[in-house]
Structures are given as structure tokens and as C-alpha cells.
């Protein structure tokens, strides 16, 4: 389940990274044997890894302290970042990764290959715990075996910080003066910028041509239709609106600029995540956007 949580956080900070209200995904697993429970644990950890990969977020899975939750095995999913509150040690070859909290003594080289460990800070975005029977024994969470004997359920507990993933993604992917979003969670994929009121491009039907582009796009790629914003503040120059669009980080900005008066009309497309600017016909824009995953 994904729900809103409230925590009496003594030091809320870093915007959404540490706040008193946040969204979290929670999950518990109940199995009939330790082997089955470990299998569930691996399935969920694997799903978390592929989630972060699909988001395009750099992350490390580190062994973690079980803390107040308890249990025997625990991993954190950490996004390396300067402002992170956790300290991590990593083998550069990927053999070993741990939250410093878990180490009983200073560890300077990888237990597997002996390479010097590197230190980094991380933002915790997910946590998994193998709980065993710690809670099922207290709460008497039993099931009946085929021999009709009551047995304690083997449990696991899993969490993803939904609002924190958003904040961490913005933190690590963005550049100096503008936001960068993972394509899968960007609020909008596209921003359309029609010509300025009273400009030559407006007289030459630039706004109408842009609207026709949007209509064709909605037909060809209906999943993008609701993922688009029209910046119709046409009292502002295109340049001013483009600046705003760059700050907000729409992955694609489609502009009816000077070349919209050509035959066929050419649209200017800013691909923010790569920094490229393309000049494309209507068909070219649709072709480009057909590759977008949402
Ligand atoms: Zn190593």
C-alpha cells in the first residue's frame, strides 16, 4: 500500500527529503518457511533494483542496520549524494557496500578483493528487512501446517520512500539552474510554446500550426496527450517562456519559432535531458516523441 505518513520530525529539512508528511510504500510478506521468506525477500529486493534502474537513478544496495525494526537481515537502497544523511562505504568493484552504522570497527579495504573502500554519503530511498518470527511470535501470527500444527509465519517488511525518491531524483539529476526529471515521473513530458502576441510568427498562423501538431500528436501518441502543457502566456517572448520551461525541466519543449513560417513548417524542439536542439517537421516531432517512455 502507498499511504501518507506523518512523523514528528524534529529537524525537517532539504525540502521533501526530510519532512513531517510524506508518501511511503509499505509491504509485508508472510511465508511458511525461512526459505520461502528469503525467496520473497529476494524478489522484492530485485523489484526495487529494477525500479531504480528504470528511473535512471544511480543507486547502491547496502547492508544496513536493522535498528528499531529488528530482524536478522536488512538492506538499504541509497542514492549517493553529498547532502545525504547516511555515510556509506563501497568497494569500487561492487563487491561490498555498507552503511557505516553496520560496521563494528573501521574497515578500510574490501573484504572480498582488498581494494581500498571509498566513502560517500547517501539518501535512503528504500529499505528491506527480513524479520523472521520476531513479530509473528509476539502477535501470534500462526498458520496451520499440512499436519495441522500451528506454526509461526516468517515475515519480511519492505518500504520505499515515494516522495523522497522524487526529491532524491531531482537532487542528483538536476543541473545548476534547472530541474531534470526521470522520464517516468516527470509531471509533464512536453511543453508547447506558441509565438508571442503580435509577432510575425503569430500573423503567419504559428499558433494554429502548433495546435495542429498537438492534434496529430494526440492521435498518434494518445498517451502523451494528457502529459503536455501549453504555455499560452503569449504576452511574453518565446525566450522568456523557454527559460521558465528549462527551469521546470519539461523533458521536451516544442516551440513555434521563426522556422514555423517555412513550408513545410519547422518546429524547434529542445531536448532538455541531452541539451540538444532539433528542428523538425510535424512528422519528425511525432517520430521523436514516439520513443518516449511514460
Ligand atoms: Zn572488492
PDB file of N, CA, C and O and ligand atoms in Angstrom, residues 91 93-96 110 112-115, ligand 1:
ATOM      1  N   UNK A  91      32.994  -0.823  -2.105  1.00  0.00           N
ATOM      2  CA  UNK A  91      34.112  -1.333  -2.899  1.00  0.00           C
ATOM      3  C   UNK A  91      33.905  -0.801  -4.312  1.00  0.00           C
ATOM      4  O   UNK A  91      32.821  -0.946  -4.870  1.00  0.00           O
ATOM      5  N   UNK A  93      34.686  -1.955  -6.986  1.00  0.00           N
ATOM      6  CA  UNK A  93      34.352  -3.033  -7.926  1.00  0.00           C
ATOM      7  C   UNK A  93      33.005  -3.672  -7.619  1.00  0.00           C
ATOM      8  O   UNK A  93      32.627  -4.665  -8.242  1.00  0.00           O
ATOM      9  N   UNK A  94      32.305  -3.134  -6.632  1.00  0.00           N
ATOM     10  CA  UNK A  94      30.938  -3.592  -6.371  1.00  0.00           C
ATOM     11  C   UNK A  94      30.807  -4.840  -5.511  1.00  0.00           C
ATOM     12  O   UNK A  94      29.733  -5.414  -5.413  1.00  0.00           O
ATOM     13  N   UNK A  95      31.900  -5.289  -4.846  1.00  0.00           N
ATOM     14  CA  UNK A  95      31.782  -6.489  -4.011  1.00  0.00           C
ATOM     15  C   UNK A  95      31.098  -6.205  -2.690  1.00  0.00           C
ATOM     16  O   UNK A  95      30.528  -7.089  -2.073  1.00  0.00           O
ATOM     17  N   UNK A  96      31.246  -4.976  -2.236  1.00  0.00           N
ATOM     18  CA  UNK A  96      30.883  -4.698  -0.856  1.00  0.00           C
ATOM     19  C   UNK A  96      30.297  -3.302  -0.760  1.00  0.00           C
ATOM     20  O   UNK A  96      30.821  -2.362  -1.369  1.00  0.00           O
ATOM     21  N   UNK A 110      38.213  -3.695   0.971  1.00  0.00           N
ATOM     22  CA  UNK A 110      37.135  -4.623   0.632  1.00  0.00           C
ATOM     23  C   UNK A 110      37.440  -6.023   1.157  1.00  0.00           C
ATOM     24  O   UNK A 110      38.510  -6.563   0.892  1.00  0.00           O
ATOM     25  N   UNK A 112      36.377  -8.721   0.116  1.00  0.00           N
ATOM     26  CA  UNK A 112      36.462  -9.693  -0.974  1.00  0.00           C
ATOM     27  C   UNK A 112      37.739  -9.529  -1.796  1.00  0.00           C
ATOM     28  O   UNK A 112      38.412 -10.504  -2.103  1.00  0.00           O
ATOM     29  N   UNK A 113      38.090  -8.282  -2.179  1.00  0.00           N
ATOM     30  CA  UNK A 113      39.222  -8.124  -3.096  1.00  0.00           C
ATOM     31  C   UNK A 113      40.353  -7.275  -2.528  1.00  0.00           C
ATOM     32  O   UNK A 113      41.398  -7.137  -3.156  1.00  0.00           O
ATOM     33  N   UNK A 114      40.153  -6.686  -1.355  1.00  0.00           N
ATOM     34  CA  UNK A 114      41.240  -5.944  -0.727  1.00  0.00           C
ATOM     35  C   UNK A 114      41.433  -4.525  -1.235  1.00  0.00           C
ATOM     36  O   UNK A 114      42.280  -3.794  -0.732  1.00  0.00           O
ATOM     37  N   UNK A 115      40.649  -4.119  -2.241  1.00  0.00           N
ATOM     38  CA  UNK A 115      40.765  -2.742  -2.741  1.00  0.00           C
ATOM     39  C   UNK A 115      40.311  -1.760  -1.662  1.00  0.00           C
ATOM     40  O   UNK A 115      39.431  -2.079  -0.862  1.00  0.00           O
TER      41      UNK A 115
HETATM   42 ZN1  LIG B   1      36.007  -5.593  -3.733  1.00  0.00          ZN
END
